[in-house]
CSV table of C-alpha atoms in Angstrom, one decimal:
chain,number,residue,atom,x,y,z
A,262,MET,CA,-24.4,59.8,-42.3
A,263,ILE,CA,-24.6,63.5,-41.4
A,264,GLN,CA,-23.2,62.8,-38.0
A,265,GLN,CA,-20.2,61.1,-39.7
A,266,PHE,CA,-19.8,63.9,-42.2
A,267,LEU,CA,-19.7,66.6,-39.2
A,268,ILE,CA,-17.2,64.0,-37.4
A,269,TYR,CA,-15.1,64.1,-40.6
A,270,LEU,CA,-15.0,67.8,-40.8
A,271,ILE,CA,-14.1,68.0,-37.0
A,272,ASN,CA,-11.2,65.5,-37.7
A,273,LEU,CA,-10.1,67.8,-40.6
A,274,ASN,CA,-9.5,70.3,-38.0
A,275,ASN,CA,-7.5,68.0,-35.9
A,276,ASN,CA,-5.6,66.8,-38.6
A,277,TYR,CA,-4.6,70.2,-40.2
A,278,SER,CA,-4.1,72.0,-36.7
A,279,ASN,CA,-0.9,70.4,-36.7
A,280,TYR,CA,-0.1,72.3,-40.0
A,281,GLY,CA,-1.2,75.7,-38.8
A,282,ALA,CA,-4.8,75.4,-40.0
A,283,ASP,CA,-7.1,77.9,-38.4
A,284,LEU,CA,-9.8,76.5,-36.0
A,285,ASP,CA,-12.0,79.3,-37.0
A,286,LYS,CA,-12.4,78.4,-40.6
A,287,THR,CA,-13.6,74.9,-39.4
A,288,HIS,CA,-16.2,76.3,-37.4
A,289,ASP,CA,-17.3,78.6,-40.3
A,290,ILE,CA,-17.7,76.0,-42.6
A,291,LEU,CA,-19.9,73.9,-39.8
A,292,ILE,CA,-21.9,77.0,-39.4
A,293,ILE,CA,-22.4,77.4,-43.3
A,294,ILE,CA,-23.4,73.7,-43.6
A,295,LEU,CA,-25.8,74.0,-40.6
A,296,ILE,CA,-27.2,77.2,-42.3
A,297,ALA,CA,-27.6,75.1,-45.7
A,298,PHE,CA,-29.3,72.1,-43.8
A,299,ALA,CA,-31.7,74.6,-42.0
A,300,ALA,CA,-32.5,76.3,-45.5
A,301,VAL,CA,-33.2,72.6,-47.1
A,302,ALA,CA,-35.5,71.9,-44.2
A,303,ILE,CA,-37.4,75.2,-44.3
A,304,LEU,CA,-37.8,74.5,-48.1
A,305,PHE,CA,-39.3,70.9,-47.4
A,306,LEU,CA,-41.6,72.5,-44.7
A,307,ILE,CA,-42.9,75.1,-47.0
A,308,ILE,CA,-43.4,72.4,-49.9
A,309,GLY,CA,-45.1,70.4,-47.3
A,310,LEU,CA,-47.4,73.1,-46.1
A,311,PHE,CA,-48.5,73.7,-49.9
A,312,TYR,CA,-49.3,70.0,-50.1
A,313,LEU,CA,-51.3,70.3,-47.0
A,314,ILE,CA,-53.2,73.3,-48.3
A,315,ALA,CA,-54.0,71.4,-51.4
A,316,ILE,CA,-55.4,68.2,-49.5
A,317,LEU,CA,-57.3,70.4,-47.3
A,318,LYS,CA,-58.9,72.2,-50.2
A,319,ARG,CA,-59.8,68.8,-52.0
A,320,THR,CA,-61.1,67.5,-48.7
A,321,ASN,CA,-63.4,70.7,-48.4
A,322,VAL,CA,-64.5,70.1,-52.0
A,323,VAL,CA,-65.5,66.4,-51.3
A,324,MET,CA,-67.3,67.2,-48.0
A,325,LYS,CA,-69.2,70.0,-49.8
A,326,LYS,CA,-70.4,67.4,-52.6
A,327,VAL,CA,-71.3,64.8,-49.8
A,328,ASP,CA,-73.6,67.8,-48.3
A,329,TYR,CA,-75.2,68.6,-51.4
A,330,LEU,CA,-75.8,64.9,-51.8
A,331,MET,CA,-77.3,64.7,-48.5
A,332,GLU,CA,-79.5,67.8,-49.0
A,333,ASP,CA,-80.6,66.4,-52.6
A,334,ILE,CA,-81.5,63.0,-50.9
A,335,THR,CA,-83.3,64.9,-47.9
A,336,TYR,CA,-85.3,66.8,-50.4
A,337,LYS,CA,-86.2,63.8,-52.5
A,338,SER,CA,-87.0,61.7,-49.5
A,339,GLU,CA,-90.6,62.1,-49.9
A,340,SER,CA,-90.4,60.4,-53.4
A,341,LEU,CA,-88.2,57.5,-52.1
A,342,ASN,CA,-90.6,57.0,-49.0
A,343,VAL,CA,-87.2,57.2,-46.9
A,344,THR,CA,-87.8,58.8,-43.4
A,345,VAL,CA,-86.0,61.8,-42.2
A,346,GLU,CA,-84.7,59.7,-39.3
A,347,THR,CA,-83.0,57.1,-41.7
A,348,LEU,CA,-81.4,60.0,-43.7
A,349,ASN,CA,-79.8,61.2,-40.3
A,350,LYS,CA,-78.6,57.8,-39.4
A,351,LEU,CA,-77.1,57.6,-43.0
A,352,SER,CA,-75.5,60.9,-42.5
A,353,ASN,CA,-74.1,59.8,-39.0
A,354,TYR,CA,-72.9,56.6,-40.7
A,355,LEU,CA,-71.2,58.8,-43.6
A,356,LEU,CA,-69.5,61.1,-40.8
A,357,LEU,CA,-68.3,57.7,-39.1
A,358,PHE,CA,-67.3,56.5,-42.4
A,359,ASP,CA,-64.8,59.8,-42.9
A,360,SER,CA,-63.6,59.3,-39.4
A,361,SER,CA,-63.0,55.5,-39.7
A,362,SER,CA,-61.2,56.1,-43.0
A,363,LYS,CA,-58.7,58.2,-41.0
A,364,ASN,CA,-58.3,55.4,-38.5
A,365,GLY,CA,-58.5,52.4,-40.7
A,366,ILE,CA,-60.7,49.7,-42.2
A,367,LYS,CA,-61.0,47.7,-39.1
A,368,ALA,CA,-63.5,50.5,-37.7
A,369,LEU,CA,-65.5,50.2,-40.8
A,370,VAL,CA,-65.9,46.5,-40.6
A,371,LYS,CA,-66.7,46.7,-36.9
A,372,LEU,CA,-69.4,49.5,-37.8
A,373,PHE,CA,-70.9,47.5,-40.5
A,374,SER,CA,-70.9,44.2,-38.3
A,375,GLU,CA,-72.7,45.8,-35.5
A,376,ASN,CA,-75.3,47.4,-37.7
A,377,ARG,CA,-75.6,44.9,-40.6
A,378,ASN,CA,-79.7,44.6,-40.0
A,379,TYR,CA,-80.0,48.4,-40.3
A,380,PHE,CA,-78.2,48.4,-43.4
A,381,TYR,CA,-79.9,45.4,-44.7
A,382,SER,CA,-83.4,46.8,-43.9
A,383,PHE,CA,-82.3,50.2,-45.5
A,384,ALA,CA,-81.4,48.1,-48.8
A,385,ASP,CA,-84.9,46.3,-48.4
A,386,LYS,CA,-86.6,49.6,-48.3
A,387,LEU,CA,-85.1,51.0,-51.5
A,388,ARG,CA,-85.8,47.7,-53.3
A,389,GLU,CA,-89.4,47.9,-52.1
A,390,ASN,CA,-89.6,51.4,-53.3
A,391,PHE,CA,-88.2,50.4,-56.7
A,392,ASP,CA,-90.3,47.6,-57.1
A,393,LYS,CA,-93.5,49.9,-56.3
A,394,LYS,CA,-92.3,52.3,-59.0
A,395,VAL,CA,-91.8,49.5,-61.6
A,396,SER,CA,-95.1,48.2,-60.8
A,397,GLU,CA,-96.8,51.4,-61.1
A,398,GLY,CA,-95.1,51.8,-64.6
A,399,LYS,CA,-96.5,48.8,-65.6
A,400,ASP,CA,-100.1,49.4,-64.5
A,401,LYS,CA,-99.8,52.7,-66.5
A,402,ILE,CA,-99.2,50.7,-69.5
A,403,LYS,CA,-102.9,49.5,-70.3
A,404,LYS,CA,-104.9,48.9,-73.3
A,405,ALA,CA,-107.0,51.7,-74.1
A,406,THR,CA,-110.7,51.7,-73.5
A,407,PRO,CA,-113.1,51.6,-75.9
A,408,LYS,CA,-114.2,55.1,-75.0
A,409,ALA,CA,-110.6,56.3,-75.4
A,410,LYS,CA,-110.5,54.4,-78.7
A,411,GLU,CA,-113.5,56.4,-79.9
A,412,GLN,CA,-112.1,59.7,-78.8
A,413,VAL,CA,-108.9,59.0,-80.7
A,414,GLN,CA,-111.0,58.0,-84.0
A,415,LYS,CA,-112.8,61.5,-83.5
A,416,LEU,CA,-109.8,63.5,-83.3
A,417,LYS,CA,-108.3,61.7,-86.4
A,418,LYS,CA,-111.3,62.6,-88.3
A,419,VAL,CA,-111.2,66.0,-87.3
A,420,VAL,CA,-107.4,66.3,-88.1
A,421,GLU,CA,-108.2,64.7,-91.9
A,422,LYS,CA,-111.0,67.2,-92.4
A,423,LYS,CA,-108.6,70.0,-91.7
A,424,ILE,CA,-105.8,68.6,-94.0
A,425,ASN,CA,-108.3,68.0,-96.8
A,426,THR,CA,-109.8,71.4,-96.4
A,427,LYS,CA,-106.2,72.8,-96.6
A,428,LYS,CA,-105.4,70.9,-99.7
A,429,GLU,CA,-108.5,72.1,-101.3
A,430,ASN,CA,-107.7,75.6,-100.4
A,431,VAL,CA,-104.1,75.3,-101.9
A,432,ASP,CA,-105.5,73.6,-105.0
A,433,LYS,CA,-108.1,76.4,-105.4
A,434,ASP,CA,-105.5,79.1,-104.8
A,435,LYS,CA,-103.2,77.3,-107.7
A,436,ILE,CA,-106.1,77.3,-110.1
A,437,ASP,CA,-107.0,80.9,-109.4
A,438,ASN,CA,-103.1,82.0,-109.9
A,439,ASN,CA,-102.9,79.9,-113.2
A,440,HIS,CA,-106.0,81.8,-114.5
A,441,LYS,CA,-104.6,85.2,-113.5
A,442,LYS,CA,-101.4,84.2,-115.3
A,443,GLY,CA,-103.3,83.3,-118.4
A,444,ILE,CA,-102.3,79.6,-118.3
């Protein structure tokens, strides 16, 4: 389309040269048009650079969040009973996921199919840890022993005594205040 436009301008020169049109005017017009195209191309390049900077910043933020997540998982690995080796493998797989997301989904499918046993064993470990936590929670919810019930009853009696003595003191204070006022 641009090529046809430029050919049209050159043909204008040929058509009007018979009428005394100056060849320099056509060259000036062509130079102005090329400068305009260059300005538009530079403008698109600048806009593209701004978009590239924004994308790189977003990618940087996401990578920092993944890094913080991995640090958090590593820190809490003792409570999850997951080994550091497993976390290193997981971080390697995250890096592979990042690179494969750039290369396509086929790389991810290949990665998962080659290492599916590892992923399944990792999921089983997490499930076992979760089941242990749940079973420990159930073990903690037991009926109170007779000794504990006896201690609770003693505490209730002590609290009731304190409440009763406070009520008696308040009643005595009211009576004393009423006598002072002459009621």
